[in-house]
Amino acid sequence: EMCIRDRNKRIYVPKLLPRITIQNVLFPENLQQFIEIPTLKKADSSVEEILNFDPNLRYEQHEQDKSKSSGTIYVIHKMKPMPDNYVKIRILSPVTLPKDRAAGKAPEVAGMACDRILIDIHGGGFIATSTRMHQTYLRRWANECNLVIFAIDYKLAPEAKYPAVFDDIWQAYFWIITQAERQLGITLRSVILAGDSAGGNLAMSLTLRAIKSNFRVPDGLLLGYPALNLSIRSFTPSLLAAMDDFILRYSFLNIAINSYIPADADASKDPYLSPILILDEDLIKFPTIKIMAAGRDPLRDESYRLINRMARLKKDAQLIEYRMFPHAFWNLDLIFGLQECRFATNQAIKWISEMISKNEAKHPVAHNEMEFAFQSKSVSYTHLRAHETREDLVCRLLL
């Protein structure tokens, strides 16, 4: 029985999917086989068993021996409790999160229904910082937006290079979407994805992966001064500021890129390394995007390139530039920090609330069951609405 007794707690979640490697990063898998409960058939009998999904269990599909039995054989095994098998996540909540297993859902606590979350991916050039350093604004987001925040503590480069860092983010996202209700009692009516700097890079890449894998796509993206292009062959005028910038100097950018990107990866061609390369046919499937840019940020120009592309595709997107602000200004909203940064925090709270309200307006009826529908030529996911049968769901998807 998992119960978050504190309102700021770290947990370790298991990796449930095959690892993303440099060989398969550009070829996302269809996640249907990992969400549906598989039917187990023993090789020496015809007895079928249904696997009750356990987050600490993984299963592998093996070639069947036609001479002995028919059907697919699944081998179930426990994952070894090694650090590489888990991802650390910090949970920030304005209320405790008890799990009412008898009712099958979380009760309303202090008048707040646990049905909206924000997943945050921190920045730091892929090589530094943690969720602890980003609580200055995350706590305000949780309290003032009345939502539960999952902040992912992914492994850092150079010990974990691309795509190991991205694998941590993807595995954590998959666990949250598939296990938050079962383990924590949170129904995912609204899911907002946020990231600053390197975290903005990973947030865009994660959304692309969800689209390509026919998995649930976030309902909105909040990006702070994102690193959208990691190619050393690309140049924009704002990069000249890195020559004497007191936060993002050229030397730091060079160290971060060389630490994160392995020799056999090409940031000038891989959209998971440089999200600015995402094709229009994929970008048009993205949800609402809100971007905060810093006027004195060497990475600023790529945010304008992205917002222009979104506007050309007639997508819901908005950018605000804080002209005299430096890179990483979200972290400067401190008691003895830059008080002007409080305006940015307030704007982020406003945007988060707007994206949640927009999503809930589309789904005004509370969901009594969440289903994932995999359609190669239709929407990537949907909710089974109240009083709706599975047949109605399929018909609605095909319309």
Coordinates of N, CA, C and O in Angstrom, one line a residue, residues 296-354:
R296 N 18.5 38.0 -22.7 CA 20.0 37.8 -22.7 C 20.4 36.4 -22.7 O 21.5 36.1 -22.1
D297 N 19.7 35.5 -23.3 CA 19.9 34.1 -23.3 C 20.6 33.7 -24.7 O 20.0 34.0 -25.7
P298 N 21.7 33.1 -24.7 CA 22.3 32.7 -26.0 C 21.4 31.7 -26.7 O 21.6 31.5 -28.0
L299 N 20.5 31.0 -26.1 CA 19.6 30.1 -26.7 C 18.3 30.7 -27.2 O 17.4 30.0 -27.7
R300 N 18.1 32.0 -27.1 CA 16.8 32.6 -27.4 C 16.3 32.4 -28.8 O 15.1 32.1 -29.0
D301 N 17.1 32.5 -29.8 CA 16.7 32.6 -31.2 C 15.9 31.3 -31.6 O 15.0 31.4 -32.4
E302 N 16.3 30.2 -31.1 CA 15.7 28.9 -31.4 C 14.2 28.9 -31.0 O 13.4 28.2 -31.6
S303 N 14.0 29.5 -29.8 CA 12.6 29.6 -29.4 C 11.7 30.4 -30.3 O 10.5 30.0 -30.6
Y304 N 12.3 31.4 -30.9 CA 11.5 32.2 -31.9 C 11.3 31.3 -33.2 O 10.3 31.4 -33.9
R305 N 12.3 30.6 -33.6 CA 12.1 29.7 -34.7 C 11.0 28.7 -34.5 O 10.2 28.4 -35.4
L306 N 10.9 28.1 -33.3 CA 9.9 27.2 -33.0 C 8.5 27.8 -33.0 O 7.5 27.3 -33.5
I307 N 8.4 29.0 -32.4 CA 7.1 29.6 -32.3 C 6.6 30.1 -33.6 O 5.4 30.0 -33.9
N308 N 7.5 30.5 -34.5 CA 7.1 30.8 -35.9 C 6.6 29.6 -36.7 O 5.7 29.7 -37.4
R309 N 7.2 28.5 -36.5 CA 6.8 27.2 -37.1 C 5.4 26.9 -36.6 O 4.5 26.4 -37.4
M310 N 5.2 27.0 -35.3 CA 3.9 26.7 -34.7 C 2.8 27.6 -35.3 O 1.7 27.2 -35.6
A311 N 3.1 28.9 -35.4 CA 2.2 29.8 -36.0 C 1.9 29.5 -37.4 O 0.7 29.6 -37.9
R312 N 2.9 29.1 -38.2 CA 2.6 28.8 -39.6 C 1.7 27.5 -39.7 O 1.0 27.4 -40.7
L313 N 1.8 26.6 -38.7 CA 1.0 25.4 -38.7 C -0.4 25.7 -38.1 O -1.2 24.8 -37.9
K314 N -0.6 26.9 -37.6 CA -1.8 27.4 -37.0 C -2.1 26.6 -35.7 O -3.2 26.2 -35.4
K315 N -1.0 26.3 -35.0 CA -1.1 25.6 -33.7 C -1.2 26.7 -32.6 O -0.8 27.8 -32.7
D316 N -1.8 26.2 -31.4 CA -1.9 27.1 -30.3 C -0.6 27.2 -29.6 O -0.1 26.2 -29.0
A317 N 0.1 28.3 -29.7 CA 1.4 28.5 -29.1 C 1.5 30.0 -28.8 O 1.0 30.9 -29.4
Q318 N 2.4 30.2 -27.8 CA 2.6 31.6 -27.3 C 4.0 31.7 -26.7 O 4.5 30.8 -26.1
L319 N 4.6 32.9 -26.9 CA 5.9 33.1 -26.4 C 6.0 34.5 -25.8 O 5.4 35.5 -26.3
I320 N 6.6 34.6 -24.6 CA 6.8 35.8 -23.9 C 8.3 35.9 -23.7 O 9.0 35.0 -23.2
E321 N 8.9 37.1 -24.1 CA 10.3 37.3 -23.9 C 10.5 38.3 -22.8 O 9.9 39.4 -22.8
Y322 N 11.3 37.9 -21.8 CA 11.6 38.8 -20.7 C 13.0 39.4 -21.1 O 14.1 38.8 -20.9
R323 N 13.0 40.7 -21.6 CA 14.1 41.2 -22.3 C 15.4 41.3 -21.6 O 16.4 41.0 -22.1
M324 N 15.4 41.7 -20.3 CA 16.6 41.9 -19.6 C 17.0 40.7 -18.7 O 17.9 40.8 -17.9
F325 N 16.2 39.6 -18.9 CA 16.5 38.5 -18.0 C 17.6 37.6 -18.5 O 17.7 37.4 -19.7
P326 N 18.3 36.9 -17.6 CA 19.3 35.9 -18.0 C 18.7 34.5 -18.2 O 17.6 34.3 -17.8
H327 N 19.5 33.6 -18.7 CA 19.1 32.2 -18.8 C 18.9 31.7 -17.3 O 19.5 32.2 -16.4
A328 N 18.0 30.8 -17.2 CA 17.7 30.1 -15.9 C 17.0 31.0 -14.9 O 17.2 30.9 -13.7
F329 N 16.3 32.0 -15.4 CA 15.6 32.9 -14.4 C 14.5 32.3 -13.6 O 14.1 32.9 -12.6
W330 N 14.0 31.2 -14.0 CA 13.0 30.5 -13.1 C 13.6 30.2 -11.7 O 12.9 30.3 -10.8
N331 N 14.8 29.9 -11.7 CA 15.5 29.5 -10.4 C 15.8 30.8 -9.6 O 16.2 30.6 -8.4
L332 N 15.6 31.9 -10.1 CA 16.0 33.2 -9.4 C 14.9 33.8 -8.6 O 15.0 34.9 -8.1
D333 N 13.7 33.1 -8.6 CA 12.6 33.6 -7.8 C 12.8 33.2 -6.4 O 12.1 32.2 -5.9
L334 N 13.7 33.9 -5.7 CA 14.0 33.5 -4.3 C 13.7 34.7 -3.4 O 13.4 35.8 -3.8
I335 N 13.7 34.4 -2.1 CA 13.5 35.4 -1.1 C 14.5 36.6 -1.3 O 14.2 37.7 -1.2
F336 N 15.8 36.2 -1.5 CA 16.8 37.2 -1.7 C 17.3 37.2 -3.1 O 18.4 37.6 -3.4
G337 N 16.5 36.7 -4.0 CA 16.8 36.7 -5.4 C 16.3 37.9 -6.2 O 16.1 39.0 -5.6
L338 N 16.1 37.7 -7.5 CA 15.6 38.8 -8.3 C 14.0 38.8 -8.2 O 13.4 37.9 -8.6
Q339 N 13.5 39.8 -7.5 CA 12.1 39.9 -7.3 C 11.3 40.0 -8.6 O 10.2 39.6 -8.7
E340 N 12.0 40.5 -9.7 CA 11.3 40.6 -11.0 C 11.0 39.3 -11.5 O 10.0 39.1 -12.3
C341 N 11.7 38.2 -11.1 CA 11.4 36.9 -11.6 C 10.1 36.3 -11.1 O 9.6 35.4 -11.6
R342 N 9.6 37.0 -10.0 CA 8.2 36.6 -9.5 C 7.2 36.8 -10.6 O 6.2 36.0 -10.6
F343 N 7.4 37.8 -11.5 CA 6.4 38.0 -12.6 C 6.4 36.7 -13.5 O 5.3 36.3 -14.0
A344 N 7.5 36.2 -13.8 CA 7.6 35.0 -14.6 C 6.9 33.8 -13.9 O 6.2 33.0 -14.6
T345 N 7.1 33.6 -12.6 CA 6.5 32.5 -11.9 C 5.0 32.7 -11.9 O 4.2 31.7 -12.1
N346 N 4.5 33.9 -11.8 CA 3.1 34.2 -11.8 C 2.5 33.9 -13.2 O 1.4 33.4 -13.4
Q347 N 3.3 34.2 -14.2 CA 2.8 34.0 -15.6 C 2.8 32.5 -15.9 O 1.9 32.0 -16.5
A348 N 3.7 31.7 -15.3 CA 3.7 30.3 -15.5 C 2.5 29.7 -14.8 O 1.8 28.8 -15.4
I349 N 2.1 30.2 -13.7 CA 0.9 29.7 -13.0 C -0.3 30.0 -13.8 O -1.2 29.1 -13.9
K350 N -0.3 31.2 -14.4 CA -1.5 31.5 -15.2 C -1.6 30.6 -16.4 O -2.7 30.1 -16.8
W351 N -0.5 30.3 -17.1 CA -0.5 29.5 -18.3 C -0.9 28.1 -17.9 O -1.6 27.4 -18.6
I352 N -0.3 27.5 -16.8 CA -0.7 26.2 -16.4 C -2.2 26.1 -16.2 O -2.8 25.1 -16.6
S353 N -2.7 27.0 -15.5 CA -4.2 27.0 -15.2 C -5.0 27.1 -16.5 O -6.0 26.4 -16.6
E354 N -4.5 27.9 -17.4 CA -5.2 28.0 -18.7 C -5.2 26.7 -19.5 O -6.2 26.3 -20.0

